[in-house]
PDB file of C-alpha atoms in Angstrom:
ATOM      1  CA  UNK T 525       0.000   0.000   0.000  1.00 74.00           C
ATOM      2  CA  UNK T 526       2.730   2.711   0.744  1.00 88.00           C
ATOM      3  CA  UNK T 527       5.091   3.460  -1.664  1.00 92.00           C
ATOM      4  CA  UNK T 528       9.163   3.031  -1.896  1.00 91.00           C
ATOM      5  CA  UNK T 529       8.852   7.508  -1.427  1.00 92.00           C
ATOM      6  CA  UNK T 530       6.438   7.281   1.603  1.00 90.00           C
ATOM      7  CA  UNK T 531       8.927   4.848   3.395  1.00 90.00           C
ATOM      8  CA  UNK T 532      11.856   6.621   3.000  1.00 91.00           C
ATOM      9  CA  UNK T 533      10.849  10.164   4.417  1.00 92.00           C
ATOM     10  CA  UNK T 534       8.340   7.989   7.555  1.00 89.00           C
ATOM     11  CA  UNK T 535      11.319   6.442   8.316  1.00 88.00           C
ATOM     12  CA  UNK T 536      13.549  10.020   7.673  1.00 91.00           C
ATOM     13  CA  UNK T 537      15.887  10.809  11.634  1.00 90.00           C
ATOM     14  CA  UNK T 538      17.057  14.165  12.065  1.00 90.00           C
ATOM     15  CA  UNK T 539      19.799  15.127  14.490  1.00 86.00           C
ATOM     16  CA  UNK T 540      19.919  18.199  14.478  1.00 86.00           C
ATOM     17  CA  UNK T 541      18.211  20.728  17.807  1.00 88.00           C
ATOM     18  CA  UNK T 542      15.650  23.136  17.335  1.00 89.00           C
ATOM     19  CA  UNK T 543      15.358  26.173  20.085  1.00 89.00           C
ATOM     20  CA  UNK T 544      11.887  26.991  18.914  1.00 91.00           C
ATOM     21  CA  UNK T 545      10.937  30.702  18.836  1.00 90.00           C
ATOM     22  CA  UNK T 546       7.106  29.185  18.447  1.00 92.00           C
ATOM     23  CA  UNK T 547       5.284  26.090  19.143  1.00 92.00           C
ATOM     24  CA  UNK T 548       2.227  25.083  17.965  1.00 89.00           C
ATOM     25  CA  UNK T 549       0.016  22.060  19.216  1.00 89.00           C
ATOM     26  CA  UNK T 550      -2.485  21.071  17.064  1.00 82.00           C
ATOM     27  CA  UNK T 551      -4.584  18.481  18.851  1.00 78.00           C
ATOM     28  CA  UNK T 552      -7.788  17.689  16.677  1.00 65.00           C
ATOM     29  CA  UNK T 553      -6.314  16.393  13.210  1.00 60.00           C
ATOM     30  CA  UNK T 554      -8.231  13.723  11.808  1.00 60.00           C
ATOM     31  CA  UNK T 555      -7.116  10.435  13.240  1.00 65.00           C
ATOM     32  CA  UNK T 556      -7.073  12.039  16.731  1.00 60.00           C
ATOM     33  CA  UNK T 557      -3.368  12.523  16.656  1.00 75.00           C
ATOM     34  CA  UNK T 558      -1.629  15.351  17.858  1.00 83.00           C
ATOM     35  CA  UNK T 559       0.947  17.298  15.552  1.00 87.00           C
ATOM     36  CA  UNK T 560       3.853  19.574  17.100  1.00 91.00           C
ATOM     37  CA  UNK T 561       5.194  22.147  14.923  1.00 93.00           C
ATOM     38  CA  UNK T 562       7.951  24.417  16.118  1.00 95.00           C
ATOM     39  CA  UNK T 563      10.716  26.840  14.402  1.00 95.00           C
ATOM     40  CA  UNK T 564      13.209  29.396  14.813  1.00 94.00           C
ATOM     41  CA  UNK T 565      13.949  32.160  12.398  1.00 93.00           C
ATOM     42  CA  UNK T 566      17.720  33.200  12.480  1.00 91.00           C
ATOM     43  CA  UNK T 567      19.226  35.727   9.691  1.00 90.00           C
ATOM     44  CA  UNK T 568      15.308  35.257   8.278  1.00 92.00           C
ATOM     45  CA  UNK T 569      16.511  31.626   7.823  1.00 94.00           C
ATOM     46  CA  UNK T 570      13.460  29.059   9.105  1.00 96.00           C
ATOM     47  CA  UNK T 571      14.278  25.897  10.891  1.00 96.00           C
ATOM     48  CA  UNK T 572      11.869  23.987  12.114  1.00 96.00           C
ATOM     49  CA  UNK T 573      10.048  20.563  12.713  1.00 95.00           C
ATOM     50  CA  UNK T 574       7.037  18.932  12.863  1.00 92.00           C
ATOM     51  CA  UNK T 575       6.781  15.947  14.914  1.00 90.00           C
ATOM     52  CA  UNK T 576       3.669  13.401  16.031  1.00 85.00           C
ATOM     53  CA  UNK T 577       2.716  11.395  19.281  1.00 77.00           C
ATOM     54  CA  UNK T 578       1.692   8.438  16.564  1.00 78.00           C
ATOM     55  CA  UNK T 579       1.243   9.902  13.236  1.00 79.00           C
ATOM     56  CA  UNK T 580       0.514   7.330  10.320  1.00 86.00           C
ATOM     57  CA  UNK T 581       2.819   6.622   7.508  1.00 89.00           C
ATOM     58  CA  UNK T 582       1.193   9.415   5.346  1.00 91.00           C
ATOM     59  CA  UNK T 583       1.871  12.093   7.829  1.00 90.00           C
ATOM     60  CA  UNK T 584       4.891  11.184   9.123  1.00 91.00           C
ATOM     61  CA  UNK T 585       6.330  10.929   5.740  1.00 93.00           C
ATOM     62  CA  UNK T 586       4.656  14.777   4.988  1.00 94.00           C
ATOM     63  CA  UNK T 587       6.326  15.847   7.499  1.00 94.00           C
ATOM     64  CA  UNK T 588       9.573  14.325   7.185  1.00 95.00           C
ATOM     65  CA  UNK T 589       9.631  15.608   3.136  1.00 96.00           C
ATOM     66  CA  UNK T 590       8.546  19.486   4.708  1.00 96.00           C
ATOM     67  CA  UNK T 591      11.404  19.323   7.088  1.00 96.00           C
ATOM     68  CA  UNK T 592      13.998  18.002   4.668  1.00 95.00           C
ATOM     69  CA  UNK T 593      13.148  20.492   1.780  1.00 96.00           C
ATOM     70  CA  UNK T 594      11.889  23.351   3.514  1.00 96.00           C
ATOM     71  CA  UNK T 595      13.835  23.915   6.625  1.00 95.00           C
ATOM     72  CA  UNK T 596      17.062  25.855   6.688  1.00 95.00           C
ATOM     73  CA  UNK T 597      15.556  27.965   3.808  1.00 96.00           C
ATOM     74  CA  UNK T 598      14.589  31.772   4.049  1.00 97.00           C
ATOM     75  CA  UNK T 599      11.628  32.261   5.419  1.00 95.00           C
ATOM     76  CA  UNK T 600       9.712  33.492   2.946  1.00 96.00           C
ATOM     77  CA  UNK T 601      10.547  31.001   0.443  1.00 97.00           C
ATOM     78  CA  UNK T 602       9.179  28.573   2.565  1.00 97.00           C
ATOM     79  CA  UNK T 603       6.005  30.332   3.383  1.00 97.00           C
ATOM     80  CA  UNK T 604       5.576  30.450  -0.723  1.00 97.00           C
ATOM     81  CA  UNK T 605       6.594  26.530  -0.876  1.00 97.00           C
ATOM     82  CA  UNK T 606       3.840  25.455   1.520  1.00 97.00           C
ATOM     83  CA  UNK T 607       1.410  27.800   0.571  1.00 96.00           C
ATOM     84  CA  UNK T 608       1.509  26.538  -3.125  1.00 96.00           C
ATOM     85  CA  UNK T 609       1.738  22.157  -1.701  1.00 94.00           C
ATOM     86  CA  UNK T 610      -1.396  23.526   0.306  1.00 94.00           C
ATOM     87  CA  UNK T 611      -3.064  25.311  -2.923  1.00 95.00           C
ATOM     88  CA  UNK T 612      -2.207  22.420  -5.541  1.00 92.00           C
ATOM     89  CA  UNK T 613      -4.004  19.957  -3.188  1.00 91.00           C
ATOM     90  CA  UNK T 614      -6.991  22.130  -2.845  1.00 90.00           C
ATOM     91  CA  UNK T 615      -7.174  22.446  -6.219  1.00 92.00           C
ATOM     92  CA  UNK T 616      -6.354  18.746  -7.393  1.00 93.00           C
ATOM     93  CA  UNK T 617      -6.627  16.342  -4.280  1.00 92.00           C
ATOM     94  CA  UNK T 618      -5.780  13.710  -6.255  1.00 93.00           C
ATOM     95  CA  UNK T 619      -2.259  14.636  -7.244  1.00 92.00           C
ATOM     96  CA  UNK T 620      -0.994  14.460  -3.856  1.00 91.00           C
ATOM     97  CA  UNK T 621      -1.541  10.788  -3.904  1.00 93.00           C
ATOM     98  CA  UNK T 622       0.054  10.650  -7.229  1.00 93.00           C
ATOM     99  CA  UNK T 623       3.236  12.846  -6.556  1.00 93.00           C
ATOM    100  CA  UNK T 624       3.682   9.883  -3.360  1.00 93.00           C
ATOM    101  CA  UNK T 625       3.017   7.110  -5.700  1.00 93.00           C
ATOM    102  CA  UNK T 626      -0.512   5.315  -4.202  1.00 94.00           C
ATOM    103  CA  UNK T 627      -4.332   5.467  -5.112  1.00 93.00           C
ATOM    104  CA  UNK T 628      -6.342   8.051  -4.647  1.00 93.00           C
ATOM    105  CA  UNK T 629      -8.107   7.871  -0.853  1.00 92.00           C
ATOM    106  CA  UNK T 630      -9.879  10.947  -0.479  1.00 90.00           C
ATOM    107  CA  UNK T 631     -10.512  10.165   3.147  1.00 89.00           C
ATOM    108  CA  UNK T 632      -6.552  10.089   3.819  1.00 89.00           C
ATOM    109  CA  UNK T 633      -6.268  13.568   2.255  1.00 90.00           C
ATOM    110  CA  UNK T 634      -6.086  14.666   6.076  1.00 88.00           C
ATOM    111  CA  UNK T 635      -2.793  12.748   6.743  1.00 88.00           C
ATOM    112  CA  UNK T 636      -1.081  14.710   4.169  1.00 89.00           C
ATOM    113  CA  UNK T 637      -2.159  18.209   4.681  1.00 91.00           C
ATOM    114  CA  UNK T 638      -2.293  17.878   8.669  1.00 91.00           C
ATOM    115  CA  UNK T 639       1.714  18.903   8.506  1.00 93.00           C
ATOM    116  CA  UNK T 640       1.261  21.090   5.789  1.00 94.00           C
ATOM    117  CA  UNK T 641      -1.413  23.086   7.611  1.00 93.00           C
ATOM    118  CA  UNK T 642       0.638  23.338  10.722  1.00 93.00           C
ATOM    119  CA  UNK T 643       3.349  24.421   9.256  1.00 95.00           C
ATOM    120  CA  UNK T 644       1.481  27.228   7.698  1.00 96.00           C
ATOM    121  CA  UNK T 645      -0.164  28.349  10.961  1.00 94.00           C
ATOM    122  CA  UNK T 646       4.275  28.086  12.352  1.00 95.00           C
ATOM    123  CA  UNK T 647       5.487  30.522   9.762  1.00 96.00           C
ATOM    124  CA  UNK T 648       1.976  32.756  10.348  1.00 94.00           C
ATOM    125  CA  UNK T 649       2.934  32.903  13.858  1.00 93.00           C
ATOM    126  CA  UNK T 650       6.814  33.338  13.577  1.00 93.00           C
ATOM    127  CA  UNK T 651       6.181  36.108  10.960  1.00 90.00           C
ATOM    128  CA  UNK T 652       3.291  37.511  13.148  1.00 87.00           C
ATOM    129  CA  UNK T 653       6.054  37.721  16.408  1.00 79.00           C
ATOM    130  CA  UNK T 654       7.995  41.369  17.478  1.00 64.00           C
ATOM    131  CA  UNK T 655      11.797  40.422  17.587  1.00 57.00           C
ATOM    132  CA  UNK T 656      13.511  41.921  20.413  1.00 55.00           C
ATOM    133  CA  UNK T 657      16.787  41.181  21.173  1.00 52.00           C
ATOM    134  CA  UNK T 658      17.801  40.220  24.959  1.00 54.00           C
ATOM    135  CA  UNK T 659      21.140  41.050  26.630  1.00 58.00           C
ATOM    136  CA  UNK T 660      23.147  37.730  27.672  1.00 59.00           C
ATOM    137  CA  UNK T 661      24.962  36.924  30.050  1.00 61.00           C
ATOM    138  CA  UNK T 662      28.864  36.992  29.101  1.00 61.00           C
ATOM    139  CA  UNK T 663      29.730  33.628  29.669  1.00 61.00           C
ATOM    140  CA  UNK T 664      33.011  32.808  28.052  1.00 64.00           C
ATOM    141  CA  UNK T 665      35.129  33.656  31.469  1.00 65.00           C
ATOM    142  CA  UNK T 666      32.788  31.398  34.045  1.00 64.00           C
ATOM    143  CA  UNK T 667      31.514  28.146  34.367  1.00 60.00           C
ATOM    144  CA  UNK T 668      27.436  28.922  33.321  1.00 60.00           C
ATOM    145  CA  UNK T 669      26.488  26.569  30.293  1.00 58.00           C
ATOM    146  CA  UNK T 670      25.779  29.075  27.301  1.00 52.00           C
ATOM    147  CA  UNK T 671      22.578  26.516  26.598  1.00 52.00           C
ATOM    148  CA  UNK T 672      21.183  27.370  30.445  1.00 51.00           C
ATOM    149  CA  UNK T 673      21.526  31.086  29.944  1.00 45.00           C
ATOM    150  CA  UNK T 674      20.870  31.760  26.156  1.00 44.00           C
ATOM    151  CA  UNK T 675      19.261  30.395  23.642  1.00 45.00           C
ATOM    152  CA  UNK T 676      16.910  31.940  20.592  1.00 46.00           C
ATOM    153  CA  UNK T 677      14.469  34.639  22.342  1.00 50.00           C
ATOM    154  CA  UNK T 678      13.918  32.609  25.555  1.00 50.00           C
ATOM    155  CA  UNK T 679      16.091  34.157  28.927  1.00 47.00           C
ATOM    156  CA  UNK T 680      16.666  30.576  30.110  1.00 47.00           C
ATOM    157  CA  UNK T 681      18.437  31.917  33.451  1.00 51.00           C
ATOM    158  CA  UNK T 682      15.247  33.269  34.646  1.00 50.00           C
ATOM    159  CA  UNK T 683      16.833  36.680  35.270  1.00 51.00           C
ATOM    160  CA  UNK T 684      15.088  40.066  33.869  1.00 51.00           C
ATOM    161  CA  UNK T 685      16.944  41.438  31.209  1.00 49.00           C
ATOM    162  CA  UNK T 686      16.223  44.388  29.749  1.00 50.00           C
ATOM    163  CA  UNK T 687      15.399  44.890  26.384  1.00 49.00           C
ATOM    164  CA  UNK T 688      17.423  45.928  23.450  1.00 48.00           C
ATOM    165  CA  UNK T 689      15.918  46.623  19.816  1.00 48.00           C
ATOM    166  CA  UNK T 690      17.130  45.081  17.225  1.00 49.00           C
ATOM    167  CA  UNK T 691      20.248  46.489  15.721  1.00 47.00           C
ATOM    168  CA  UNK T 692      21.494  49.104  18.829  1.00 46.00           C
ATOM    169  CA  UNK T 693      24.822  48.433  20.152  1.00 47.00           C
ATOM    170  CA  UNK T 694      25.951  49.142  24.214  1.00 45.00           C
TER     171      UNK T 694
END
């Protein structure tokens, strides 16, 4: 029933980290599953994944192909990528099924466009968010894990930093 394509990206491991900017939970996708997307925008570059408690085949392997063509790409070359996947199949469910090699089940449309859909609402949101920049913590002469007291947009050390706009110097 699946094809050689849908294997390969189901059964797709990544190894790289994420420090999300966003997160979305999606919790009322067809089969009852619940999707995960989250992304960081660096430079305007988009990383990001979108991960399953027990996704089937279909959207595993959706999500695995979004990931592995679409992240580490500009942001807004992305947003045009998914927007047009999400278009085509609105257009022409049937050549979803064809571009991942099995027959046509309407009823499965779901699985595919489940990802695709989240991923869309990601970029809405990470497009959507006010970037402020946060002083850190100068940890090269001490012992503090860079990880615990930096990372993306998030002040990890729990601290109140004050805010810097993007672009100004000390």
């Amino acid at each position: 029933m699946y094809s050689p394509l849908i294997l390969e990206y189901a059964n797709k491991v990544f190894d790289d980290i994420i420090i999300p900017d966003e997160v979305i939970v999606s919790e009322g996708v067809a089969c009852g599953d619940a999707l995960v997307a989250q992304g960081e925008v660096n430079g305007g570059v988009l990383r990001f994944s979108i991960t399953m408690t027990d996704g089937c085949l279909l959207s595993r392997a959706m999500a695995a192909y979004l990931r592995s063509r679409g992240s580490g790409r500009k942001l807004e070359a992305v947003r045009r990528w998914v927007l047009l996947i999400k278009e085509t199949a609105g257009r022409d469910s049937r050549r979803i099924f064809q571009d991942w090699g099995i027959s046509y089940r309407p009823e499965r449309i779901g699985c595919f466009l489940g990802p695709v859909d989240a991923l869309v609402d990601l970029i809405s949101r990470l497009k959507s968010r006010s970037t402020m920049v946060y002083k850190m913590k100068d940890t090269e002469k001490s012992l503090d894990c860079d990880a615990c007291t930096r990372s993306s947009s998030v002040l990890w050390s729990g601290d109140t930093a004050p805010k810097i706009i993007c672009g100004e110097k000390d």
